Amino acid sequence: MTRSYEKISPADFSAAEGVDDWRVLWWQAFALFRTKNFVTGLALVNEIGRLAEEADHHPDVNLRYGVLEIRLSTHDTMSLTDADLDLARKISAAARALGVEGDPGAIRTWEFALDALDVDAVRRFWAAVLGYRLVGDTDIADPVGLYPPVYVQQMDAMREGRNRIHIDLGVPHDVAKARVEAALAAGGRLVSDEFAPAWWTLADPEGNEVDVATWQGRG
Protein backbone atom coordinates (compact mmCIF):
# COMPACT_ATOMS: atom_id res chain seq x y z
CA MET A 1 0.00 0.00 0.00
CA THR A 2 1.33 3.45 -0.93
CA ARG A 3 1.86 5.74 2.02
CA SER A 4 0.08 9.09 2.13
CA TYR A 5 2.39 11.99 2.98
CA GLU A 6 1.49 15.42 4.33
CA LYS A 7 3.62 18.16 2.75
CA ILE A 8 5.41 20.58 5.08
CA SER A 9 6.71 23.99 4.02
CA PRO A 10 10.29 25.01 4.83
CA ALA A 11 8.88 27.58 7.28
CA ASP A 12 6.76 24.98 9.09
CA PHE A 13 9.64 22.52 9.29
CA SER A 14 12.02 25.19 10.60
CA ALA A 15 9.50 26.32 13.24
CA ALA A 16 8.77 22.81 14.52
CA GLU A 17 10.08 21.62 17.89
CA GLY A 18 12.89 19.10 18.07
CA VAL A 19 14.71 20.11 14.87
CA ASP A 20 17.31 22.56 16.17
CA ASP A 21 20.03 20.46 14.50
CA TRP A 22 18.38 20.79 11.08
CA ARG A 23 18.25 23.45 8.40
CA VAL A 24 16.22 23.53 5.19
CA LEU A 25 18.24 24.16 2.02
CA TRP A 26 16.09 24.43 -1.10
CA TRP A 27 13.64 21.52 -0.71
CA GLN A 28 15.63 19.25 1.64
CA ALA A 29 16.39 19.19 5.36
CA PHE A 30 20.08 18.87 6.28
CA ALA A 31 21.88 18.06 9.51
CA LEU A 32 25.61 17.86 10.20
CA PHE A 33 26.78 16.05 13.33
CA ARG A 34 30.29 16.29 14.82
CA THR A 35 30.89 12.65 15.75
CA LYS A 36 34.55 13.25 16.78
CA ASN A 37 35.59 9.80 15.57
CA PHE A 38 34.62 7.17 13.01
CA VAL A 39 33.32 4.57 15.46
CA THR A 40 30.78 6.94 16.99
CA GLY A 41 29.73 8.08 13.53
CA LEU A 42 29.20 4.49 12.47
CA ALA A 43 27.15 3.81 15.61
CA LEU A 44 24.91 6.76 14.75
CA VAL A 45 24.57 5.57 11.15
CA ASN A 46 23.54 2.13 12.39
CA GLU A 47 20.88 3.67 14.62
CA ILE A 48 19.67 5.86 11.76
CA GLY A 49 19.43 2.72 9.63
CA ARG A 50 17.25 1.06 12.26
CA LEU A 51 15.00 4.12 12.56
CA ALA A 52 14.72 4.46 8.79
CA GLU A 53 13.75 0.83 8.30
CA GLU A 54 11.20 1.12 11.09
CA ALA A 55 9.69 4.21 9.44
CA ASP A 56 10.12 2.90 5.87
CA HIS A 57 11.60 6.31 5.06
CA HIS A 58 15.27 6.55 4.18
CA PRO A 59 17.63 9.56 4.34
CA ASP A 60 20.88 10.11 2.45
CA VAL A 61 23.91 9.86 4.74
CA ASN A 62 27.53 10.87 4.18
CA LEU A 63 29.92 9.56 6.84
CA ARG A 64 33.46 10.95 7.09
CA TYR A 65 35.94 10.85 9.93
CA GLY A 66 34.44 13.00 12.67
CA VAL A 67 31.52 14.24 10.54
CA LEU A 68 28.15 12.83 9.51
CA GLU A 69 25.91 14.70 7.07
CA ILE A 70 22.26 13.68 6.65
CA ARG A 71 19.77 14.84 4.01
CA LEU A 72 16.05 14.28 4.33
CA SER A 73 13.29 14.73 1.76
CA THR A 74 10.35 12.81 0.34
CA HIS A 75 11.10 11.91 -3.26
CA ASP A 76 7.49 10.96 -4.04
CA THR A 77 6.43 14.57 -3.45
CA MET A 78 9.75 16.38 -4.15
CA SER A 79 9.23 18.22 -0.88
CA LEU A 80 9.47 17.92 2.86
CA THR A 81 6.69 15.98 4.55
CA ASP A 82 5.55 14.80 7.97
CA ALA A 83 7.73 11.70 7.47
CA ASP A 84 10.85 13.88 7.24
CA LEU A 85 9.93 15.87 10.32
CA ASP A 86 9.30 12.73 12.36
CA LEU A 87 12.54 11.08 11.28
CA ALA A 88 14.57 14.26 11.84
CA ARG A 89 13.40 14.40 15.45
CA LYS A 90 14.27 10.74 16.02
CA ILE A 91 17.72 11.14 14.46
CA SER A 92 18.48 14.14 16.68
CA ALA A 93 17.38 12.17 19.73
CA ALA A 94 19.64 9.27 18.70
CA ALA A 95 22.56 11.67 18.31
CA ARG A 96 22.00 13.12 21.78
CA ALA A 97 21.90 9.61 23.25
CA LEU A 98 25.37 9.02 21.79
CA GLY A 99 26.68 12.38 23.02
CA VAL A 100 26.94 13.73 19.45
CA GLU A 101 26.35 17.43 18.78
CA GLY A 102 24.87 19.01 15.69
CA ASP A 103 26.60 21.87 13.86
CA PRO A 104 23.86 23.58 11.82
CA GLY A 105 26.05 26.56 10.95
CA ALA A 106 28.33 24.31 8.89
CA ILE A 107 25.56 22.96 6.65
CA ARG A 108 25.65 23.79 2.94
CA THR A 109 24.87 22.42 -0.50
CA TRP A 110 25.63 23.64 -4.02
CA GLU A 111 25.17 23.06 -7.73
CA PHE A 112 26.66 24.33 -10.97
CA ALA A 113 24.40 26.56 -13.08
CA LEU A 114 24.93 27.01 -16.82
CA ASP A 115 23.30 29.72 -18.95
CA ALA A 116 22.16 28.30 -22.30
CA LEU A 117 20.29 29.31 -25.43
CA ASP A 118 19.52 25.66 -26.23
CA VAL A 119 18.92 24.03 -22.84
CA ASP A 120 18.39 20.50 -24.15
CA ALA A 121 21.53 20.51 -26.29
CA VAL A 122 23.67 21.80 -23.45
CA ARG A 123 22.14 19.31 -20.99
CA ARG A 124 22.79 16.36 -23.30
CA PHE A 125 26.47 17.31 -23.66
CA TRP A 126 27.11 17.71 -19.93
CA ALA A 127 25.14 14.57 -19.05
CA ALA A 128 27.28 12.60 -21.49
CA VAL A 129 30.65 14.00 -20.41
CA LEU A 130 29.90 13.77 -16.66
CA GLY A 131 28.08 10.43 -16.79
CA TYR A 132 24.99 12.15 -15.39
CA ARG A 133 21.29 11.64 -16.20
CA LEU A 134 18.65 14.12 -17.35
CA VAL A 135 16.24 15.24 -14.62
CA GLY A 136 13.11 17.26 -15.34
CA ASP A 137 13.34 19.99 -17.95
CA THR A 138 16.43 21.86 -16.77
CA ASP A 139 18.68 19.66 -14.61
CA ILE A 140 21.16 16.83 -14.82
CA ALA A 141 22.20 14.77 -11.81
CA ASP A 142 24.71 12.18 -10.71
CA PRO A 143 22.84 8.85 -10.97
CA VAL A 144 24.25 7.69 -7.60
CA GLY A 145 23.75 11.04 -5.89
CA LEU A 146 27.33 11.63 -4.76
CA TYR A 147 28.31 14.69 -6.80
CA PRO A 148 26.72 18.14 -7.30
CA PRO A 149 23.88 18.49 -9.80
CA VAL A 150 23.95 20.88 -12.75
CA TYR A 151 21.13 23.32 -13.49
CA VAL A 152 20.86 24.60 -17.08
CA GLN A 153 19.18 28.01 -17.10
CA GLN A 154 17.35 29.35 -20.14
CA MET A 155 18.71 32.65 -21.46
CA ASP A 156 17.08 34.86 -24.11
CA ALA A 157 20.26 36.16 -25.73
CA MET A 158 23.98 35.51 -25.58
CA ARG A 159 25.52 37.43 -22.69
CA GLU A 160 28.79 39.24 -23.01
CA GLY A 161 31.17 40.53 -20.37
CA ARG A 162 30.42 37.80 -17.81
CA ASN A 163 30.82 34.07 -17.35
CA ARG A 164 27.92 31.84 -18.28
CA ILE A 165 28.76 29.37 -15.49
CA HIS A 166 28.08 30.15 -11.85
CA ILE A 167 27.55 28.29 -8.58
CA ASP A 168 24.25 28.15 -6.69
CA LEU A 169 25.14 27.84 -3.00
CA GLY A 170 22.50 26.80 -0.49
CA VAL A 171 23.17 27.88 3.10
CA PRO A 172 21.05 27.99 6.27
CA HIS A 173 18.80 31.05 6.40
CA ASP A 174 20.29 32.10 9.74
CA VAL A 175 23.88 32.27 8.43
CA ALA A 176 23.24 33.65 4.94
CA LYS A 177 23.82 37.33 5.72
CA ALA A 178 27.02 36.55 7.59
CA ARG A 179 28.25 34.43 4.66
CA VAL A 180 27.50 37.27 2.23
CA GLU A 181 29.29 39.78 4.46
CA ALA A 182 32.31 37.47 4.77
CA ALA A 183 32.48 37.11 0.99
CA LEU A 184 32.30 40.87 0.49
CA ALA A 185 34.99 41.41 3.13
CA ALA A 186 37.16 38.90 1.27
CA GLY A 187 37.12 41.06 -1.85
CA GLY A 188 33.79 40.09 -3.42
CA ARG A 189 31.26 42.41 -5.02
CA LEU A 190 27.49 42.54 -4.58
CA VAL A 191 25.90 42.11 -8.00
CA SER A 192 22.29 42.10 -6.80
CA ASP A 193 20.25 41.73 -3.61
CA GLU A 194 16.92 42.26 -5.39
CA PHE A 195 15.68 38.81 -4.40
CA ALA A 196 17.18 38.64 -0.89
CA PRO A 197 16.66 36.81 1.42
CA ALA A 198 15.84 34.13 -1.19
CA TRP A 199 19.22 34.78 -2.80
CA TRP A 200 22.04 37.28 -3.21
CA THR A 201 24.20 37.35 -6.34
CA LEU A 202 27.89 38.01 -5.64
CA ALA A 203 30.99 38.14 -7.83
CA ASP A 204 34.63 37.49 -7.03
CA PRO A 205 37.30 40.09 -7.94
CA GLU A 206 37.41 38.77 -11.53
CA GLY A 207 33.66 38.63 -12.08
CA ASN A 208 32.91 34.93 -11.42
CA GLU A 209 29.44 34.76 -9.86
CA VAL A 210 27.71 32.82 -7.09
CA ASP A 211 24.12 32.92 -5.86
CA VAL A 212 23.96 32.55 -2.07
CA ALA A 213 20.48 31.09 -1.57
CA THR A 214 18.09 30.17 1.26
CA TRP A 215 14.53 28.87 1.40
CA GLN A 216 13.23 32.21 2.66
CA GLY A 217 11.04 34.03 0.20
CA ARG A 218 10.26 30.76 -1.58
CA GLY A 219 7.26 29.65 0.51
Tab-separated table of N, CA and C in Angstrom, residues 73-198:
chain	number	residue	atom	x	y	z
A	73	SER	N	14.361	14.208	2.597
A	73	SER	CA	13.286	14.726	1.758
A	73	SER	C	12.430	13.546	1.347
A	74	THR	N	11.260	13.856	0.814
A	74	THR	CA	10.354	12.810	0.340
A	74	THR	C	10.333	12.863	-1.177
A	75	HIS	N	10.938	11.873	-1.811
A	75	HIS	CA	11.104	11.908	-3.262
A	75	HIS	C	9.770	11.778	-3.997
A	76	ASP	N	8.797	11.111	-3.384
A	76	ASP	CA	7.494	10.963	-4.038
A	76	ASP	C	6.822	12.311	-4.259
A	77	THR	N	7.079	13.265	-3.357
A	77	THR	CA	6.430	14.571	-3.448
A	77	THR	C	7.397	15.685	-3.824
A	78	MET	N	8.717	15.364	-3.894
A	78	MET	CA	9.751	16.376	-4.155
A	78	MET	C	9.613	17.543	-3.183
A	79	SER	N	9.433	17.200	-1.909
A	79	SER	CA	9.235	18.220	-0.884
A	79	SER	C	9.564	17.616	0.474
A	80	LEU	N	9.452	18.430	1.498
A	80	LEU	CA	9.474	17.925	2.865
A	80	LEU	C	8.068	17.507	3.263
A	81	THR	N	7.985	16.465	4.089
A	81	THR	CA	6.689	15.977	4.552
A	81	THR	C	6.759	15.648	6.039
A	82	ASP	N	5.617	15.208	6.573
A	82	ASP	CA	5.554	14.800	7.972
A	82	ASP	C	6.510	13.649	8.264
A	83	ALA	N	6.798	12.814	7.261
A	83	ALA	CA	7.730	11.703	7.466
A	83	ALA	C	9.141	12.220	7.717
A	84	ASP	N	9.527	13.288	7.028
A	84	ASP	CA	10.851	13.875	7.237
A	84	ASP	C	10.955	14.525	8.613
A	85	LEU	N	9.920	15.220	9.017
A	85	LEU	CA	9.929	15.867	10.324
A	85	LEU	C	10.039	14.838	11.439
A	86	ASP	N	9.270	13.769	11.340
A	86	ASP	CA	9.299	12.732	12.364
A	86	ASP	C	10.668	12.062	12.443
A	87	LEU	N	11.245	11.742	11.290
A	87	LEU	CA	12.544	11.078	11.284
A	87	LEU	C	13.646	12.015	11.743
A	88	ALA	N	13.575	13.295	11.387
A	88	ALA	CA	14.575	14.263	11.836
A	88	ALA	C	14.614	14.320	13.359
A	89	ARG	N	13.455	14.364	13.985
A	89	ARG	CA	13.397	14.403	15.447
A	89	ARG	C	14.025	13.145	16.056
A	90	LYS	N	13.734	11.995	15.477
A	90	LYS	CA	14.270	10.744	16.017
A	90	LYS	C	15.783	10.657	15.828
A	91	ILE	N	16.278	11.156	14.702
A	91	ILE	CA	17.723	11.142	14.459
A	91	ILE	C	18.434	12.059	15.454
A	92	SER	N	17.880	13.234	15.701
A	92	SER	CA	18.481	14.143	16.678
A	92	SER	C	18.499	13.519	18.072
A	93	ALA	N	17.427	12.835	18.428
A	93	ALA	CA	17.381	12.169	19.729
A	93	ALA	C	18.433	11.069	19.812
A	94	ALA	N	18.621	10.329	18.725
A	94	ALA	CA	19.640	9.271	18.701
A	94	ALA	C	21.037	9.863	18.835
A	95	ALA	N	21.265	11.010	18.200
A	95	ALA	CA	22.564	11.673	18.313
A	95	ALA	C	22.836	12.110	19.749
A	96	ARG	N	21.828	12.691	20.386
A	96	ARG	CA	22.002	13.120	21.780
A	96	ARG	C	22.320	11.935	22.686
A	97	ALA	N	21.667	10.808	22.431
A	97	ALA	CA	21.902	9.613	23.247
A	97	ALA	C	23.341	9.122	23.128
A	98	LEU	N	23.975	9.417	22.001
A	98	LEU	CA	25.369	9.024	21.790
A	98	LEU	C	26.342	10.143	22.156
A	99	GLY	N	25.823	11.257	22.668
A	99	GLY	CA	26.684	12.383	23.021
A	99	GLY	C	27.225	13.135	21.826
A	100	VAL	N	26.506	13.088	20.694
A	100	VAL	CA	26.943	13.728	19.451
A	100	VAL	C	26.209	15.051	19.277
A	101	GLU	N	26.935	16.109	18.942
A	101	GLU	CA	26.348	17.432	18.780
A	101	GLU	C	26.179	17.795	17.308
A	102	GLY	N	25.081	18.500	17.024
A	102	GLY	CA	24.866	19.009	15.686
A	102	GLY	C	25.607	20.326	15.475
A	103	ASP	N	25.914	20.621	14.220
A	103	ASP	CA	26.601	21.874	13.865
A	103	ASP	C	25.856	22.493	12.683
A	104	PRO	N	24.678	23.087	12.933
A	104	PRO	CA	23.861	23.585	11.817
A	104	PRO	C	24.509	24.706	11.032
A	105	GLY	N	25.408	25.469	11.659
A	105	GLY	CA	26.052	26.560	10.946
A	105	GLY	C	26.999	26.104	9.851
A	106	ALA	N	27.401	24.832	9.884
A	106	ALA	CA	28.334	24.305	8.885
A	106	ALA	C	27.636	23.646	7.705
A	107	ILE	N	26.317	23.632	7.709
A	107	ILE	CA	25.555	22.964	6.651
A	107	ILE	C	25.602	23.790	5.368
A	108	ARG	N	25.718	23.106	4.233
A	108	ARG	CA	25.648	23.791	2.935
A	108	ARG	C	25.381	22.753	1.844
A	109	THR	N	24.952	23.236	0.698
A	109	THR	CA	24.867	22.418	-0.503
A	109	THR	C	25.076	23.341	-1.694
A	110	TRP	N	25.390	22.780	-2.865
A	110	TRP	CA	25.631	23.640	-4.016
A	110	TRP	C	25.460	22.869	-5.313
A	111	GLU	N	25.275	23.619	-6.384
A	111	GLU	CA	25.171	23.057	-7.726
A	111	GLU	C	25.809	24.018	-8.712
A	112	PHE	N	26.229	23.489	-9.869
A	112	PHE	CA	26.659	24.332	-10.973
A	112	PHE	C	25.425	24.806	-11.733
A	113	ALA	N	25.461	26.032	-12.228
A	113	ALA	CA	24.399	26.557	-13.079
A	113	ALA	C	25.020	27.054	-14.376
A	114	LEU	N	24.445	26.632	-15.492
A	114	LEU	CA	24.928	27.014	-16.819
A	114	LEU	C	23.852	27.810	-17.547
A	115	ASP	N	24.210	28.974	-18.092
A	115	ASP	CA	23.296	29.718	-18.951
A	115	ASP	C	23.344	29.116	-20.354
A	116	ALA	N	22.175	28.953	-20.986
A	116	ALA	CA	22.155	28.301	-22.301
A	116	ALA	C	21.045	28.865	-23.169
A	117	LEU	N	21.329	28.979	-24.465
A	117	LEU	CA	20.290	29.312	-25.435
A	117	LEU	C	19.486	28.074	-25.800
A	118	ASP	N	20.166	26.934	-25.922
A	118	ASP	CA	19.516	25.656	-26.227
A	118	ASP	C	19.723	24.733	-25.038
A	119	VAL	N	18.782	24.757	-24.099
A	119	VAL	CA	18.921	24.030	-22.836
A	119	VAL	C	19.105	22.531	-23.064
A	120	ASP	N	18.308	21.942	-23.935
A	120	ASP	CA	18.388	20.498	-24.147
A	120	ASP	C	19.731	20.080	-24.727
A	121	ALA	N	20.247	20.844	-25.680
A	121	ALA	CA	21.532	20.506	-26.290
A	121	ALA	C	22.660	20.593	-25.264
A	122	VAL	N	22.638	21.637	-24.463
A	122	VAL	CA	23.674	21.800	-23.446
A	122	VAL	C	23.557	20.698	-22.392
A	123	ARG	N	22.330	20.379	-21.990
A	123	ARG	CA	22.142	19.313	-20.988
A	123	ARG	C	22.649	17.973	-21.501
A	124	ARG	N	22.363	17.657	-22.768
A	124	ARG	CA	22.795	16.358	-23.303
A	124	ARG	C	24.318	16.243	-23.295
A	125	PHE	N	25.004	17.333	-23.657
A	125	PHE	CA	26.470	17.307	-23.656
A	125	PHE	C	27.007	17.040	-22.259
A	126	TRP	N	26.554	17.835	-21.280
A	126	TRP	CA	27.109	17.709	-19.932
A	126	TRP	C	26.707	16.396	-19.276
A	127	ALA	N	25.528	15.879	-19.584
A	127	ALA	CA	25.137	14.571	-19.055
A	127	ALA	C	26.069	13.489	-19.595
A	128	ALA	N	26.403	13.593	-20.882
A	128	ALA	CA	27.282	12.595	-21.488
A	128	ALA	C	28.697	12.667	-20.916
A	129	VAL	N	29.248	13.885	-20.824
A	129	VAL	CA	30.645	14.000	-20.412
A	129	VAL	C	30.825	13.710	-18.923
A	130	LEU	N	29.799	14.017	-18.104
A	130	LEU	CA	29.902	13.772	-16.665
A	130	LEU	C	29.381	12.402	-16.249
A	131	GLY	N	28.715	11.696	-17.164
A	131	GLY	CA	28.084	10.431	-16.795
A	131	GLY	C	26.848	10.650	-15.945
A	132	TYR	N	26.181	11.800	-16.146
A	132	TYR	CA	24.986	12.154	-15.390
A	132	TYR	C	23.735	11.708	-16.154
A	133	ARG	N	22.571	11.944	-15.552
A	133	ARG	CA	21.288	11.645	-16.201
A	133	ARG	C	20.443	12.910	-16.249
A	134	LEU	N	19.562	12.989	-17.234
A	134	LEU	CA	18.650	14.119	-17.351
A	134	LEU	C	17.577	14.043	-16.274
A	135	VAL	N	17.274	15.171	-15.650
A	135	VAL	CA	16.242	15.243	-14.616
A	135	VAL	C	15.336	16.421	-14.923
A	136	GLY	N	14.046	16.171	-15.048
A	136	GLY	CA	13.113	17.255	-15.339
A	136	GLY	C	13.431	17.935	-16.650
A	137	ASP	N	13.153	19.233	-16.717
A	137	ASP	CA	13.344	19.992	-17.954
A	137	ASP	C	14.632	20.798	-17.981
A	138	THR	N	15.303	20.935	-16.821
A	138	THR	CA	16.431	21.856	-16.769
A	138	THR	C	17.671	21.296	-16.079
A	139	ASP	N	17.584	20.134	-15.458
A	139	ASP	CA	18.676	19.657	-14.614
A	139	ASP	C	19.309	18.379	-15.149
A	140	ILE	N	20.539	18.137	-14.693
A	140	ILE	CA	21.156	16.828	-14.820
A	140	ILE	C	21.736	16.479	-13.451
A	141	ALA	N	21.790	15.184	-13.143
A	141	ALA	CA	22.196	14.771	-11.807
A	141	ALA	C	23.028	13.507	-11.861
A	142	ASP	N	23.912	13.389	-10.893
A	142	ASP	CA	24.706	12.180	-10.709
A	142	ASP	C	23.757	11.019	-10.408
A	143	PRO	N	23.791	9.939	-11.179
A	143	PRO	CA	22.835	8.845	-10.968
A	143	PRO	C	22.957	8.162	-9.610
A	144	VAL	N	24.121	8.285	-8.937
A	144	VAL	CA	24.250	7.686	-7.603
A	144	VAL	C	24.197	8.736	-6.502
A	145	GLY	N	23.995	10.001	-6.863
A	145	GLY	CA	23.751	11.038	-5.888
A	145	GLY	C	24.941	11.502	-5.074
A	146	LEU	N	26.160	11.266	-5.541
A	146	LEU	CA	27.334	11.634	-4.764
A	146	LEU	C	27.899	13.003	-5.114
A	147	TYR	N	27.665	13.468	-6.327
A	147	TYR	CA	28.315	14.686	-6.796
A	147	TYR	C	27.277	15.765	-7.125
A	148	PRO	N	27.688	17.037	-7.139
A	148	PRO	CA	26.722	18.136	-7.297
A	148	PRO	C	25.945	18.056	-8.607
A	149	PRO	N	24.667	18.427	-8.571
A	149	PRO	CA	23.877	18.494	-9.797
A	149	PRO	C	24.256	19.701	-10.635
A	150	VAL	N	23.749	19.749	-11.846
A	150	VAL	CA	23.945	20.881	-12.751
A	150	VAL	C	22.573	21.376	-13.191
A	151	TYR	N	22.370	22.675	-13.061
A	151	TYR	CA	21.130	23.322	-13.487
A	151	TYR	C	21.417	24.126	-14.742
A	152	VAL	N	20.675	23.874	-15.809
A	152	VAL	CA	20.856	24.595	-17.077
A	152	VAL	C	19.731	25.617	-17.197
A	153	GLN	N	20.118	26.892	-17.180
A	153	GLN	CA	19.182	28.007	-17.095
A	153	GLN	C	18.962	28.634	-18.459
A	154	GLN	N	17.683	28.762	-18.839
A	154	GLN	CA	17.352	29.351	-20.137
A	154	GLN	C	17.724	30.828	-20.182
A	155	MET	N	18.404	31.230	-21.248
A	155	MET	CA	18.707	32.648	-21.463
A	155	MET	C	18.092	33.075	-22.789
A	156	ASP	N	17.754	34.347	-22.913
A	156	ASP	CA	17.082	34.858	-24.108
A	156	ASP	C	18.060	35.289	-25.187
A	157	ALA	N	19.253	35.695	-24.767
A	157	ALA	CA	20.262	36.161	-25.726
A	157	ALA	C	21.641	35.881	-25.146
A	158	MET	N	22.608	35.737	-26.027
A	158	MET	CA	23.982	35.509	-25.579
A	158	MET	C	24.454	36.683	-24.726
A	159	ARG	N	25.025	36.378	-23.580
A	159	ARG	CA	25.515	37.430	-22.686
A	159	ARG	C	27.001	37.656	-22.899
A	160	GLU	N	27.386	38.887	-22.845
A	160	GLU	CA	28.794	39.238	-23.006
A	160	GLU	C	29.293	39.933	-21.742
A	161	GLY	N	30.585	39.834	-21.499
A	161	GLY	CA	31.170	40.527	-20.366
A	161	GLY	C	31.011	39.827	-19.041
A	162	ARG	N	30.554	38.556	-19.043
A	162	ARG	CA	30.424	37.797	-17.810
A	162	ARG	C	30.454	36.315	-18.155
A	163	ASN	N	30.820	35.519	-17.156
A	163	ASN	CA	30.817	34.071	-17.353
A	163	ASN	C	29.391	33.555	-17.467
A	164	ARG	N	29.236	32.467	-18.170
A	164	ARG	CA	27.922	31.836	-18.281
A	164	ARG	C	27.816	30.622	-17.369
A	165	ILE	N	28.794	30.419	-16.507
A	165	ILE	CA	28.759	29.367	-15.494
A	165	ILE	C	28.855	30.031	-14.130
A	166	HIS	N	27.965	29.661	-13.219
A	166	HIS	CA	28.080	30.146	-11.849
A	166	HIS	C	27.682	29.029	-10.897
A	167	ILE	N	27.901	29.262	-9.610
A	167	ILE	CA	27.553	28.294	-8.577
A	167	ILE	C	26.332	28.789	-7.824
A	168	ASP	N	25.370	27.898	-7.596
A	168	ASP	CA	24.251	28.155	-6.692
A	168	ASP	C	24.600	27.505	-5.360
A	169	LEU	N	24.755	28.321	-4.324
A	169	LEU	CA	25.145	27.839	-3.003
A	169	LEU	C	23.973	27.943	-2.049
A	170	GLY	N	23.554	26.806	-1.488
A	170	GLY	CA	22.501	26.802	-0.488
A	170	GLY	C	23.098	26.810	0.900
A	171	VAL	N	22.687	27.771	1.726
A	171	VAL	CA	23.172	27.876	3.102
A	171	VAL	C	21.976	28.056	4.028
A	172	PRO	N	22.140	27.765	5.324
A	172	PRO	CA	21.048	27.992	6.271
A	172	PRO	C	20.624	29.456	6.291
A	173	HIS	N	19.326	29.679	6.442
A	173	HIS	CA	18.803	31.045	6.397
A	173	HIS	C	19.399	31.923	7.492
A	174	ASP	N	19.795	31.306	8.622
A	174	ASP	CA	20.286	32.104	9.736
A	174	ASP	C	21.784	32.384	9.672
A	175	VAL	N	22.453	31.921	8.620
A	175	VAL	CA	23.876	32.266	8.434
A	175	VAL	C	24.117	32.970	7.102
A	176	ALA	N	23.065	33.138	6.297
A	176	ALA	CA	23.238	33.646	4.935
A	176	ALA	C	23.841	35.048	4.921
A	177	LYS	N	23.304	35.959	5.731
A	177	LYS	CA	23.817	37.333	5.719
A	177	LYS	C	25.278	37.375	6.146
A	178	ALA	N	25.630	36.577	7.146
A	178	ALA	CA	27.021	36.545	7.595
A	178	ALA	C	27.927	35.994	6.502
A	179	ARG	N	27.447	34.998	5.744
A	179	ARG	CA	28.248	34.433	4.663
A	179	ARG	C	28.447	35.471	3.557
A	180	VAL	N	27.393	36.215	3.241
A	180	VAL	CA	27.498	37.267	2.233
A	180	VAL	C	28.489	38.334	2.692
A	181	GLU	N	28.380	38.759	3.935
A	181	GLU	CA	29.289	39.782	4.459
A	181	GLU	C	30.736	39.304	4.450
A	182	ALA	N	30.958	38.020	4.782
A	182	ALA	CA	32.312	37.470	4.767
A	182	ALA	C	32.880	37.462	3.355
A	183	ALA	N	32.025	37.127	2.377
A	183	ALA	CA	32.483	37.107	0.986
A	183	ALA	C	32.820	38.512	0.497
A	184	LEU	N	32.021	39.488	0.886
A	184	LEU	CA	32.300	40.869	0.492
A	184	LEU	C	33.579	41.368	1.156
A	185	ALA	N	33.771	41.001	2.428
A	185	ALA	CA	34.985	41.410	3.132
A	185	ALA	C	36.226	40.763	2.537
A	186	ALA	N	36.040	39.607	1.886
A	186	ALA	CA	37.160	38.895	1.272
A	186	ALA	C	37.452	39.378	-0.142
A	187	GLY	N	36.822	40.486	-0.543
A	187	GLY	CA	37.117	41.064	-1.849
A	187	GLY	C	36.032	40.889	-2.881
A	188	GLY	N	34.890	40.291	-2.479
A	188	GLY	CA	33.793	40.093	-3.419
A	188	GLY	C	33.008	41.370	-3.683
A	189	ARG	N	32.086	41.276	-4.630
A	189	ARG	CA	31.258	42.414	-5.023
A	189	ARG	C	29.804	41.982	-5.050
A	190	LEU	N	28.922	42.813	-4.517
A	190	LEU	CA	27.491	42.537	-4.576
A	190	LEU	C	26.970	42.886	-5.965
A	191	VAL	N	26.479	41.884	-6.678
A	191	VAL	CA	25.899	42.109	-8.000
A	191	VAL	C	24.435	42.510	-7.865
A	192	SER	N	23.705	41.787	-6.992
A	192	SER	CA	22.289	42.098	-6.800
A	192	SER	C	21.796	41.486	-5.494
A	193	ASP	N	20.978	42.271	-4.759
A	193	ASP	CA	20.252	41.731	-3.607
A	193	ASP	C	18.754	41.921	-3.805
A	194	GLU	N	18.334	42.026	-5.062
A	194	GLU	CA	16.924	42.260	-5.395
A	194	GLU	C	16.025	41.173	-4.831
A	195	PHE	N	16.519	39.937	-4.809
A	195	PHE	CA	15.680	38.810	-4.398
A	195	PHE	C	15.996	38.317	-2.984
A	196	ALA	N	16.861	39.016	-2.261
A	196	ALA	CA	17.181	38.636	-0.889
A	196	ALA	C	15.915	38.747	-0.018
A	197	PRO	N	15.711	37.819	0.952
A	197	PRO	CA	16.664	36.807	1.417
A	197	PRO	C	16.595	35.472	0.684
A	198	ALA	N	15.834	35.387	-0.429
A	198	ALA	CA	15.837	34.134	-1.187
A	198	ALA	C	17.223	33.873	-1.772
